[in-house]
Amino acid sequence: MGEPVLPLVEPDLVGVWRKNVWWFGLRWPFSMVLFSWVTVASTLAPEFHLDRYLLTMLAGLFGLVVGAHYIDITASKDKYLPYFPTMNRGAIRTVGVLAILAGMAVGVYMSLLYSIWFLVFVILGGFFALFYPIEKPKWLHTYPGFGIAWGFMPVLASYYIQGTRIDLMGLGLALFLGITVVEMHHMAVLTNEKEYGADLTKNARLLLKIHRTAAYSIGLVLLLSRLI
């Protein structure tokens, strides 16, 4: 007999992402959206510095992509254990915490190199990455909390570090993309086959694909506009 067919509780619990918990934990379809918004913010800033952009991406990779996602898997063990019954929660959690510390270390380096005020973003980013997935405090693990942690703050930080200043353009962009990531998160919630019917989950997955395609496209085009 084959493996039992489990209802999808996340839109990326399919295909190659389902093969390994360490691979799934990186949540690449959604992480690439985060990188796209970081790219949009960096390229729309008054100045663009490739070295600062690459370091920002590296800090995000460690802190939010690896760190926060790995901790989230271990904190939501009842949700993911049926899909990865042999996962080593202790090892995954340890790697997650170390990754957040590595991301903060990159942020501290950027602060010393470019602007000491960037430390504010480093501290807040580390706080969100560590405490959002464990739902402490409770207000953080809400739609507004998600919008701040995964949209507003990363976008504003990416915008700021390019020219070391914040203006209305940067604030407006951070607000818009902070709301946009909440929209994406809600669409992901609606793909949960345990909670919603087939028609709704199918449409939610389609909307997510369109959303991701738009994010990837604008990020790539704006990056090319700065590099060419």
Coordinates of N, CA and C in Angstrom, one line a residue:
M1 N 0.8 -1.2 0.0 CA 0.0 0.0 0.0 C 0.9 1.3 0.0
G2 N 0.4 2.3 -0.7 CA 1.2 3.5 -0.7 C 0.9 4.4 0.5
E3 N 1.6 5.5 0.6 CA 1.5 6.4 1.7 C 0.1 7.0 1.7
P4 N -0.5 7.2 2.9 CA -1.8 7.8 3.0 C -1.8 9.2 2.4
V5 N -2.9 9.6 1.8 CA -3.0 10.9 1.2 C -3.4 11.9 2.3
L6 N -2.6 12.8 2.6 CA -2.9 13.8 3.7 C -3.5 15.1 3.0
P7 N -4.5 15.7 3.6 CA -5.0 17.0 3.1 C -3.9 18.0 3.3
L8 N -3.8 18.9 2.3 CA -2.8 20.0 2.3 C -3.1 21.0 3.3
V9 N -2.2 21.3 4.2 CA -2.5 22.4 5.1 C -1.7 23.7 4.8
E10 N -0.7 23.5 3.8 CA 0.0 24.6 3.3 C 0.1 24.4 1.8
P11 N 0.1 25.5 1.0 CA 0.1 25.4 -0.4 C 1.4 24.9 -1.0
D12 N 2.5 24.9 -0.3 CA 3.8 24.4 -0.8 C 4.1 23.0 -0.2
L13 N 3.2 22.3 0.3 CA 3.4 21.0 0.8 C 3.1 20.0 -0.3
V14 N 3.7 20.3 -1.5 CA 3.5 19.5 -2.7 C 4.8 19.3 -3.4
G15 N 4.9 18.3 -4.3 CA 6.0 18.1 -5.2 C 7.3 18.0 -4.5
V16 N 8.3 18.7 -5.0 CA 9.7 18.6 -4.5 C 9.8 19.2 -3.1
W17 N 8.9 20.1 -2.8 CA 8.9 20.7 -1.4 C 8.6 19.7 -0.3
R18 N 7.9 18.7 -0.7 CA 7.4 17.7 0.3 C 8.5 16.6 0.5
K19 N 9.5 16.6 -0.2 CA 10.5 15.5 -0.2 C 11.3 15.5 1.2
N20 N 11.6 16.6 1.7 CA 12.4 16.7 2.9 C 12.1 17.9 3.8
V21 N 12.0 17.7 5.1 CA 11.6 18.7 6.0 C 12.6 19.9 5.9
W22 N 13.9 19.6 5.8 CA 14.8 20.7 5.7 C 14.6 21.6 4.5
W23 N 14.3 20.9 3.4 CA 14.0 21.6 2.1 C 12.7 22.4 2.2
F24 N 11.7 21.7 2.7 CA 10.4 22.4 2.8 C 10.5 23.6 3.8
G25 N 11.3 23.4 4.8 CA 11.4 24.5 5.8 C 11.8 25.8 5.3
L26 N 12.5 25.8 4.1 CA 13.0 27.1 3.6 C 11.8 27.9 2.9
R27 N 10.7 27.2 2.6 CA 9.5 27.8 2.1 C 9.8 28.7 0.9
W28 N 10.5 28.1 -0.1 CA 11.1 28.9 -1.2 C 10.0 29.7 -2.0
P29 N 8.8 29.1 -2.2 CA 7.9 29.9 -3.0 C 7.5 31.3 -2.3
F30 N 7.4 31.2 -1.0 CA 7.1 32.5 -0.2 C 8.3 33.3 0.1
S31 N 9.4 32.6 0.3 CA 10.7 33.3 0.6 C 11.1 34.1 -0.6
M32 N 10.9 33.6 -1.8 CA 11.2 34.4 -3.0 C 10.3 35.6 -3.2
V33 N 9.1 35.6 -2.7 CA 8.3 36.8 -2.7 C 8.9 37.8 -1.7
L34 N 9.4 37.4 -0.6 CA 10.0 38.3 0.4 C 11.3 38.9 -0.3
F35 N 12.1 38.1 -1.0 CA 13.2 38.6 -1.6 C 12.8 39.6 -2.8
S36 N 11.7 39.3 -3.4 CA 11.2 40.2 -4.5 C 10.9 41.6 -3.9
W37 N 10.2 41.6 -2.7 CA 9.8 42.9 -2.1 C 11.1 43.6 -1.6
V38 N 12.0 42.9 -1.1 CA 13.3 43.5 -0.7 C 14.0 44.1 -1.9
T39 N 13.9 43.4 -3.0 CA 14.5 44.0 -4.2 C 13.8 45.2 -4.7
V40 N 12.5 45.2 -4.6 CA 11.7 46.4 -5.0 C 12.1 47.6 -4.2
A41 N 12.1 47.4 -2.9 CA 12.5 48.5 -2.0 C 13.9 49.0 -2.2
S42 N 14.8 48.1 -2.4 CA 16.2 48.5 -2.6 C 16.4 49.2 -3.9
T43 N 15.7 48.8 -5.0 CA 15.9 49.4 -6.3 C 15.1 50.7 -6.4
L44 N 14.1 50.9 -5.6 CA 13.3 52.2 -5.7 C 13.8 53.2 -4.7
A45 N 14.8 52.9 -3.9 CA 15.4 53.8 -3.0 C 16.2 54.9 -3.9
P46 N 16.4 56.1 -3.3 CA 17.1 57.2 -4.0 C 18.4 56.7 -4.6
E47 N 19.1 55.9 -3.8 CA 20.4 55.3 -4.3 C 20.3 53.8 -4.3
F48 N 21.2 53.2 -5.1 CA 21.3 51.7 -5.1 C 22.7 51.3 -5.1
H49 N 23.1 50.5 -4.1 CA 24.4 50.0 -3.9 C 24.3 48.5 -3.9
L50 N 25.0 47.8 -4.8 CA 24.8 46.4 -5.0 C 25.4 45.6 -3.7
D51 N 26.4 46.1 -3.1 CA 27.0 45.4 -2.0 C 26.0 45.5 -0.8
R52 N 25.3 46.6 -0.6 CA 24.3 46.7 0.5 C 23.1 45.8 0.2
Y53 N 22.7 45.7 -1.1 CA 21.6 44.9 -1.5 C 21.9 43.4 -1.2
L54 N 23.1 43.0 -1.6 CA 23.5 41.6 -1.4 C 23.6 41.2 0.1
L55 N 24.1 42.1 0.9 CA 24.2 41.9 2.3 C 22.8 41.8 3.0
T56 N 21.9 42.7 2.5 CA 20.5 42.7 2.9 C 19.8 41.3 2.6
M57 N 20.1 40.8 1.4 CA 19.5 39.5 1.0 C 20.1 38.4 1.9
L58 N 21.4 38.5 2.2 CA 22.0 37.5 3.0 C 21.5 37.5 4.4
A59 N 21.3 38.7 5.0 CA 20.7 38.8 6.3 C 19.3 38.2 6.4
G60 N 18.5 38.5 5.3 CA 17.1 38.0 5.2 C 17.1 36.5 5.0
L61 N 18.1 36.0 4.3 CA 18.2 34.5 4.1 C 18.4 33.8 5.4
F62 N 19.3 34.3 6.2 CA 19.6 33.7 7.5 C 18.5 33.9 8.5
G63 N 18.0 35.1 8.6 CA 17.1 35.4 9.7 C 15.7 35.0 9.5
L64 N 15.1 35.4 8.3 CA 13.7 35.1 8.0 C 13.5 33.8 7.3
V65 N 14.3 33.5 6.3 CA 14.1 32.3 5.4 C 14.4 31.1 6.2
V66 N 15.6 31.0 6.7 CA 16.1 29.8 7.4 C 15.6 29.9 8.9
G67 N 16.0 30.9 9.6 CA 15.7 31.0 11.0 C 14.3 30.9 11.4
A68 N 13.5 31.9 11.0 CA 12.1 32.0 11.4 C 11.3 30.7 10.9
H69 N 11.5 30.3 9.7 CA 10.8 29.2 9.2 C 11.1 27.9 9.9
Y70 N 12.4 27.6 10.2 CA 12.7 26.4 10.9 C 12.1 26.4 12.3
I71 N 12.2 27.5 13.0 CA 11.6 27.6 14.3 C 10.1 27.4 14.2
D72 N 9.5 27.9 13.2 CA 8.0 27.8 13.0 C 7.6 26.3 12.8
I73 N 8.4 25.5 12.1 CA 8.2 24.1 11.9 C 8.2 23.4 13.3
T74 N 9.1 23.7 14.1 CA 9.2 23.0 15.4 C 8.1 23.5 16.4
A75 N 7.7 24.8 16.3 CA 6.7 25.3 17.2 C 5.3 24.8 16.7
S76 N 5.2 24.4 15.5 CA 3.9 23.9 15.0 C 4.0 22.4 14.7
K77 N 4.5 21.7 15.6 CA 4.8 20.3 15.4 C 3.6 19.5 15.1
D78 N 2.4 19.8 15.7 CA 1.2 19.0 15.4 C 0.7 19.2 14.0
K79 N 1.1 20.4 13.4 CA 0.7 20.7 12.1 C 1.5 20.0 11.0
Y80 N 2.8 19.9 11.3 CA 3.7 19.4 10.3 C 4.2 17.9 10.5
L81 N 4.1 17.4 11.7 CA 4.6 16.1 12.1 C 3.9 15.0 11.2
P82 N 2.6 15.1 10.9 CA 2.1 14.0 10.0 C 2.8 13.9 8.6
Y83 N 3.3 15.0 8.2 CA 3.9 15.1 6.8 C 5.4 14.7 6.9
F84 N 6.0 15.0 8.1 CA 7.5 14.7 8.3 C 7.6 14.0 9.6
P85 N 7.1 12.7 9.7 CA 7.1 12.0 11.0 C 8.5 11.8 11.6
T86 N 9.5 11.8 10.8 CA 10.9 11.5 11.4 C 11.7 12.7 11.6
M87 N 11.1 13.9 11.5 CA 11.9 15.1 11.6 C 12.5 15.2 13.0
N88 N 13.7 15.7 13.1 CA 14.4 16.0 14.3 C 14.2 17.4 14.8
R89 N 13.2 17.6 15.6 CA 12.8 18.9 16.0 C 13.9 19.7 16.7
G90 N 14.6 19.0 17.5 CA 15.7 19.7 18.2 C 16.8 20.2 17.3
A91 N 17.2 19.5 16.3 CA 18.2 19.9 15.4 C 17.6 21.1 14.5
I92 N 16.4 21.0 14.1 CA 15.8 22.0 13.3 C 15.7 23.3 14.0
R93 N 15.3 23.2 15.3 CA 15.2 24.4 16.1 C 16.5 25.1 16.4
T94 N 17.5 24.2 16.6 CA 18.9 24.7 16.8 C 19.4 25.5 15.6
V95 N 19.2 24.9 14.5 CA 19.7 25.5 13.2 C 18.9 26.8 13.0
G96 N 17.6 26.8 13.4 CA 16.8 28.1 13.2 C 17.4 29.2 14.1
V97 N 17.6 28.9 15.3 CA 18.2 29.9 16.2 C 19.5 30.4 15.8
L98 N 20.4 29.5 15.4 CA 21.7 29.9 14.9 C 21.6 30.7 13.7
A99 N 20.7 30.4 12.8 CA 20.5 31.2 11.6 C 20.1 32.6 11.9
I100 N 19.2 32.8 12.8 CA 18.8 34.1 13.2 C 19.9 34.9 13.8
L101 N 20.7 34.3 14.6 CA 21.9 35.0 15.1 C 22.9 35.3 14.0
A102 N 23.0 34.5 13.0 CA 23.9 34.8 11.9 C 23.3 36.0 11.1
G103 N 22.0 36.0 10.9 CA 21.4 37.1 10.2 C 21.6 38.4 11.0
M104 N 21.5 38.4 12.3 CA 21.7 39.6 13.1 C 23.2 40.0 13.0
A105 N 24.1 39.0 12.9 CA 25.5 39.4 12.8 C 25.8 40.1 11.5
V106 N 25.1 39.6 10.5 CA 25.3 40.4 9.2 C 24.7 41.8 9.3
G107 N 23.6 41.9 10.0 CA 23.0 43.2 10.2 C 23.9 44.1 11.0
V108 N 24.5 43.6 12.0 CA 25.4 44.4 12.9 C 26.6 44.9 12.0
Y109 N 27.1 44.0 11.2 CA 28.2 44.3 10.3 C 27.8 45.5 9.4
M110 N 26.6 45.4 8.8 CA 26.1 46.4 7.9 C 25.9 47.8 8.7
S111 N 25.5 47.7 9.9 CA 25.3 48.9 10.8 C 26.7 49.6 11.0
L112 N 27.7 48.8 11.3 CA 29.0 49.4 11.5 C 29.6 49.9 10.2
L113 N 29.2 49.3 9.1 CA 29.8 49.7 7.8 C 29.1 50.9 7.2
Y114 N 27.8 51.0 7.4 CA 27.0 52.0 6.6 C 26.3 53.0 7.5
S115 N 25.6 52.5 8.6 CA 24.8 53.4 9.4 C 24.5 52.7 10.8
I116 N 24.9 53.3 11.8 CA 24.7 52.8 13.2 C 23.2 52.7 13.5
W117 N 22.4 53.6 12.8 CA 20.9 53.6 13.1 C 20.3 52.3 12.5
F118 N 21.0 51.6 11.6 CA 20.4 50.4 11.1 C 20.3 49.3 12.1
L119 N 21.0 49.5 13.3 CA 20.9 48.5 14.4 C 19.4 48.4 14.9
V120 N 18.7 49.5 14.7 CA 17.2 49.5 15.1 C 16.5 48.4 14.3
F121 N 16.8 48.3 13.0 CA 16.1 47.3 12.2 C 16.7 45.9 12.5
V122 N 17.9 45.8 12.9 CA 18.5 44.5 13.2 C 17.9 44.0 14.4
I123 N 17.7 44.8 15.5 CA 17.2 44.3 16.7 C 15.7 43.9 16.5
L124 N 14.9 44.8 15.9 CA 13.5 44.5 15.6 C 13.4 43.3 14.7
G125 N 14.2 43.2 13.7 CA 14.1 42.0 12.8 C 14.4 40.7 13.5
G126 N 15.5 40.7 14.4 CA 15.8 39.5 15.2 C 14.6 39.2 16.1
F127 N 14.0 40.2 16.7 CA 12.9 39.9 17.6 C 11.7 39.3 16.9
F128 N 11.4 39.8 15.7 CA 10.3 39.3 14.9 C 10.6 37.9 14.5
A129 N 11.8 37.6 14.0 CA 12.2 36.3 13.5 C 12.1 35.2 14.5
L130 N 12.5 35.6 15.8 CA 12.6 34.6 16.8 C 11.2 34.4 17.5
F131 N 10.4 35.5 17.7 CA 9.2 35.4 18.5 C 7.9 35.2 17.7
Y132 N 7.9 35.6 16.4 CA 6.7 35.4 15.6 C 6.4 34.0 15.5
P133 N 7.3 33.1 15.2 CA 6.9 31.7 15.0 C 6.5 31.0 16.3
I134 N 6.9 31.4 17.4 CA 6.5 30.8 18.7 C 5.3 31.5 19.3
E135 N 4.8 32.5 18.6 CA 3.5 33.1 19.0 C 3.6 33.8 20.4
K136 N 4.8 34.4 20.7 CA 4.9 35.1 21.9 C 5.6 36.5 21.6
P137 N 4.9 37.6 21.9 CA 3.6 37.7 22.5 C 2.5 37.4 21.5
K138 N 1.3 37.1 21.9 CA 0.2 36.7 21.1 C -0.1 37.7 19.9
W139 N 0.0 39.0 20.3 CA -0.3 40.0 19.3 C 0.6 39.9 18.0
L140 N 1.8 39.4 18.2 CA 2.7 39.3 17.1 C 2.3 38.3 16.0
H141 N 1.7 37.2 16.5 CA 1.2 36.2 15.6 C -0.2 36.4 15.1
T142 N -0.4 37.6 14.5 CA -1.7 38.0 14.0 C -1.5 38.6 12.6
Y143 N -2.5 38.9 11.9 CA -2.3 39.5 10.5 C -1.6 40.8 10.6
P144 N -1.9 41.7 11.5 CA -1.1 42.9 11.6 C 0.4 42.6 11.9
G145 N 0.6 41.7 12.9 CA 1.9 41.3 13.2 C 2.7 40.7 12.0
F146 N 2.0 39.9 11.3 CA 2.7 39.3 10.1 C 3.0 40.4 9.1
G147 N 2.1 41.4 8.9 CA 2.4 42.5 8.0 C 3.6 43.3 8.4
I148 N 3.8 43.5 9.7 CA 4.9 44.3 10.1 C 6.2 43.5 10.0
A149 N 6.1 42.2 10.5 CA 7.3 41.4 10.5 C 7.8 40.9 9.1
W150 N 6.9 40.6 8.2 CA 7.3 40.1 6.9 C 7.1 41.0 5.8
G151 N 6.6 42.2 6.0 CA 6.4 43.2 5.0 C 7.0 44.5 5.3
F152 N 6.4 45.2 6.2 CA 6.7 46.6 6.5 C 8.2 46.8 7.0
M153 N 8.6 46.0 8.0 CA 10.0 46.2 8.5 C 11.1 45.8 7.5
P154 N 11.0 44.6 6.8 CA 12.0 44.2 5.8 C 12.1 45.2 4.7
V155 N 10.9 45.7 4.2 CA 10.9 46.7 3.1 C 11.5 48.0 3.6
L156 N 11.1 48.5 4.7 CA 11.7 49.8 5.2 C 13.2 49.7 5.4
A157 N 13.6 48.6 6.0 CA 15.0 48.4 6.3 C 15.8 48.3 5.0
S158 N 15.3 47.6 4.0 CA 15.9 47.5 2.7 C 16.0 48.9 2.0
Y159 N 15.0 49.7 2.1 CA 15.0 51.0 1.5 C 15.9 51.9 2.3
Y160 N 15.9 51.9 3.6 CA 16.8 52.7 4.4 C 18.3 52.5 4.1
I161 N 18.7 51.3 4.1 CA 20.1 51.0 4.1 C 20.8 51.4 2.7
Q162 N 20.0 51.6 1.7 CA 20.5 52.0 0.4 C 21.0 53.5 0.5
G163 N 20.2 54.3 1.0 CA 20.6 55.8 1.0 C 20.7 56.3 2.4
T164 N 20.5 55.4 3.4 CA 20.6 55.7 4.9 C 19.7 56.9 5.2
R165 N 18.5 56.9 4.6 CA 17.4 57.8 5.0 C 16.1 57.2 4.7
I166 N 15.1 57.8 5.4 CA 13.7 57.3 5.2 C 12.9 58.6 4.7
D167 N 12.1 58.4 3.7 CA 11.3 59.5 3.2 C 9.8 59.0 3.0
L168 N 9.0 59.8 2.5 CA 7.6 59.4 2.4 C 7.4 58.3 1.3
M169 N 8.3 58.3 0.3 CA 8.3 57.2 -0.7 C 8.6 55.9 0.0
G170 N 9.6 55.8 0.9 CA 9.9 54.6 1.5 C 8.8 54.1 2.5
L171 N 8.2 55.1 3.2 CA 7.1 54.7 4.1 C 5.9 54.2 3.4
G172 N 5.6 54.9 2.3 CA 4.4 54.5 1.5 C 4.6 53.1 0.9
L173 N 5.8 52.8 0.4 CA 6.2 51.5 -0.1 C 6.1 50.4 0.9
A174 N 6.6 50.7 2.1 CA 6.6 49.8 3.2 C 5.2 49.5 3.7
L175 N 4.3 50.5 3.7 CA 2.9 50.3 4.1 C 2.2 49.4 3.1
F176 N 2.4 49.8 1.8 CA 1.7 49.0 0.7 C 2.1 47.6 0.7
L177 N 3.4 47.3 0.8 CA 3.9 45.9 0.8 C 3.6 45.2 2.1
G178 N 3.6 45.9 3.2 CA 3.1 45.3 4.4 C 1.7 44.7 4.3
I179 N 0.8 45.5 3.7 CA -0.5 45.1 3.5 C -0.6 44.0 2.5
T180 N 0.2 44.0 1.5 CA 0.3 43.0 0.4 C 0.6 41.7 0.9
V181 N 1.6 41.6 1.8 CA 2.0 40.3 2.4 C 0.9 39.7 3.2
V182 N 0.1 40.5 3.9 CA -1.0 40.0 4.6 C -2.1 39.4 3.7
E183 N -2.3 40.0 2.5 CA -3.2 39.5 1.5 C -2.6 38.1 1.1
M184 N -1.3 38.0 0.8 CA -0.7 36.7 0.4 C -0.9 35.7 1.5
H185 N -0.7 36.1 2.7 CA -0.8 35.1 3.9 C -2.2 34.6 4.0
H186 N -3.2 35.5 3.8 CA -4.6 35.1 3.9 C -5.0 34.1 2.7
M187 N -4.4 34.3 1.6 CA -4.7 33.4 0.5 C -4.1 32.0 0.8
A188 N -2.9 32.0 1.4 CA -2.3 30.8 1.8 C -3.1 30.1 2.9
V189 N -3.7 30.8 3.8 CA -4.6 30.2 4.8 C -5.8 29.5 4.1
L190 N -6.3 30.1 3.1 CA -7.5 29.6 2.4 C -7.2 28.4 1.6
T191 N -5.9 28.0 1.5 CA -5.6 26.7 0.8 C -5.6 25.5 1.7
N192 N -5.9 25.7 3.0 CA -5.9 24.6 3.9 C -7.1 23.7 3.6
E193 N -6.8 22.5 3.2 CA -7.9 21.6 2.8 C -8.6 20.9 4.0
K194 N -8.0 21.1 5.2 CA -8.7 20.6 6.4 C -9.8 21.6 6.8
E195 N -9.7 22.8 6.4 CA -10.6 23.9 6.8 C -11.6 24.3 5.7
Y196 N -11.2 24.2 4.4 CA -12.0 24.8 3.4 C -12.3 23.8 2.3
G197 N -13.3 24.0 1.5 CA -13.7 23.1 0.4 C -12.8 23.2 -0.8
A198 N -13.0 22.3 -1.7 CA -12.1 22.1 -2.9 C -12.1 23.3 -3.8
D199 N -13.2 23.9 -4.1 CA -13.3 25.0 -5.0 C -12.5 26.2 -4.4
L200 N -12.7 26.5 -3.1 CA -12.1 27.6 -2.5 C -10.6 27.4 -2.5
T201 N -10.1 26.3 -2.1 CA -8.7 26.0 -2.0 C -8.0 26.1 -3.4
K202 N -8.7 25.6 -4.4 CA -8.2 25.6 -5.7 C -8.0 27.1 -6.2
N203 N -9.0 27.9 -6.0 CA -9.0 29.3 -6.4 C -7.9 30.0 -5.6
A204 N -7.8 29.7 -4.3 CA -6.8 30.4 -3.5 C -5.4 30.1 -4.0
R205 N -5.1 28.8 -4.4 CA -3.8 28.4 -5.0 C -3.5 29.2 -6.3
L206 N -4.6 29.3 -7.1 CA -4.4 30.0 -8.4 C -4.0 31.5 -8.1
L207 N -4.7 32.1 -7.2 CA -4.4 33.5 -6.8 C -3.0 33.7 -6.3
L208 N -2.6 32.7 -5.5 CA -1.2 32.7 -5.0 C -0.2 32.7 -6.1
K209 N -0.4 31.8 -7.1 CA 0.5 31.7 -8.2 C 0.6 33.0 -8.9
I210 N -0.6 33.7 -9.2 CA -0.6 34.9 -9.8 C 0.2 36.0 -9.0
H211 N -0.1 36.0 -7.7 CA 0.6 36.9 -6.8 C 2.1 36.7 -6.8
R212 N 2.5 35.5 -6.8 CA 4.0 35.2 -6.8 C 4.6 35.6 -8.1
T213 N 3.9 35.3 -9.2 CA 4.4 35.7 -10.5 C 4.6 37.2 -10.6
A214 N 3.6 38.0 -10.1 CA 3.7 39.4 -10.2 C 4.9 39.9 -9.3
A215 N 5.1 39.3 -8.1 CA 6.2 39.7 -7.3 C 7.5 39.4 -7.9
Y216 N 7.7 38.2 -8.4 CA 8.9 37.8 -9.0 C 9.3 38.7 -10.2
S217 N 8.2 39.0 -11.0 CA 8.4 39.8 -12.2 C 8.9 41.2 -11.9
I218 N 8.2 41.9 -11.0 CA 8.5 43.3 -10.8 C 9.9 43.4 -10.1
G219 N 10.2 42.4 -9.2 CA 11.5 42.4 -8.6 C 12.6 42.2 -9.6
L220 N 12.5 41.3 -10.5 CA 13.5 41.1 -11.5 C 13.7 42.3 -12.5
V221 N 12.6 42.8 -12.9 CA 12.6 44.0 -13.8 C 13.3 45.2 -13.2
L222 N 12.9 45.5 -11.9 CA 13.5 46.6 -11.3 C 15.0 46.4 -11.0
L223 N 15.4 45.1 -10.6 CA 16.8 44.9 -10.4 C 17.6 45.0 -11.7
L224 N 17.1 44.5 -12.8 CA 17.8 44.7 -14.1 C 17.9 46.2 -14.4
S225 N 16.9 47.0 -14.1 CA 16.9 48.4 -14.4 C 18.1 49.1 -13.7
R226 N 18.5 48.6 -12.5 CA 19.6 49.2 -11.7 C 20.9 48.6 -12.2
L227 N 20.9 47.4 -12.7 CA 22.2 46.8 -13.1 C 22.6 47.1 -14.5
I228 N 21.7 47.3 -15.4 CA 22.0 47.5 -16.8 C 22.3 49.0 -17.1

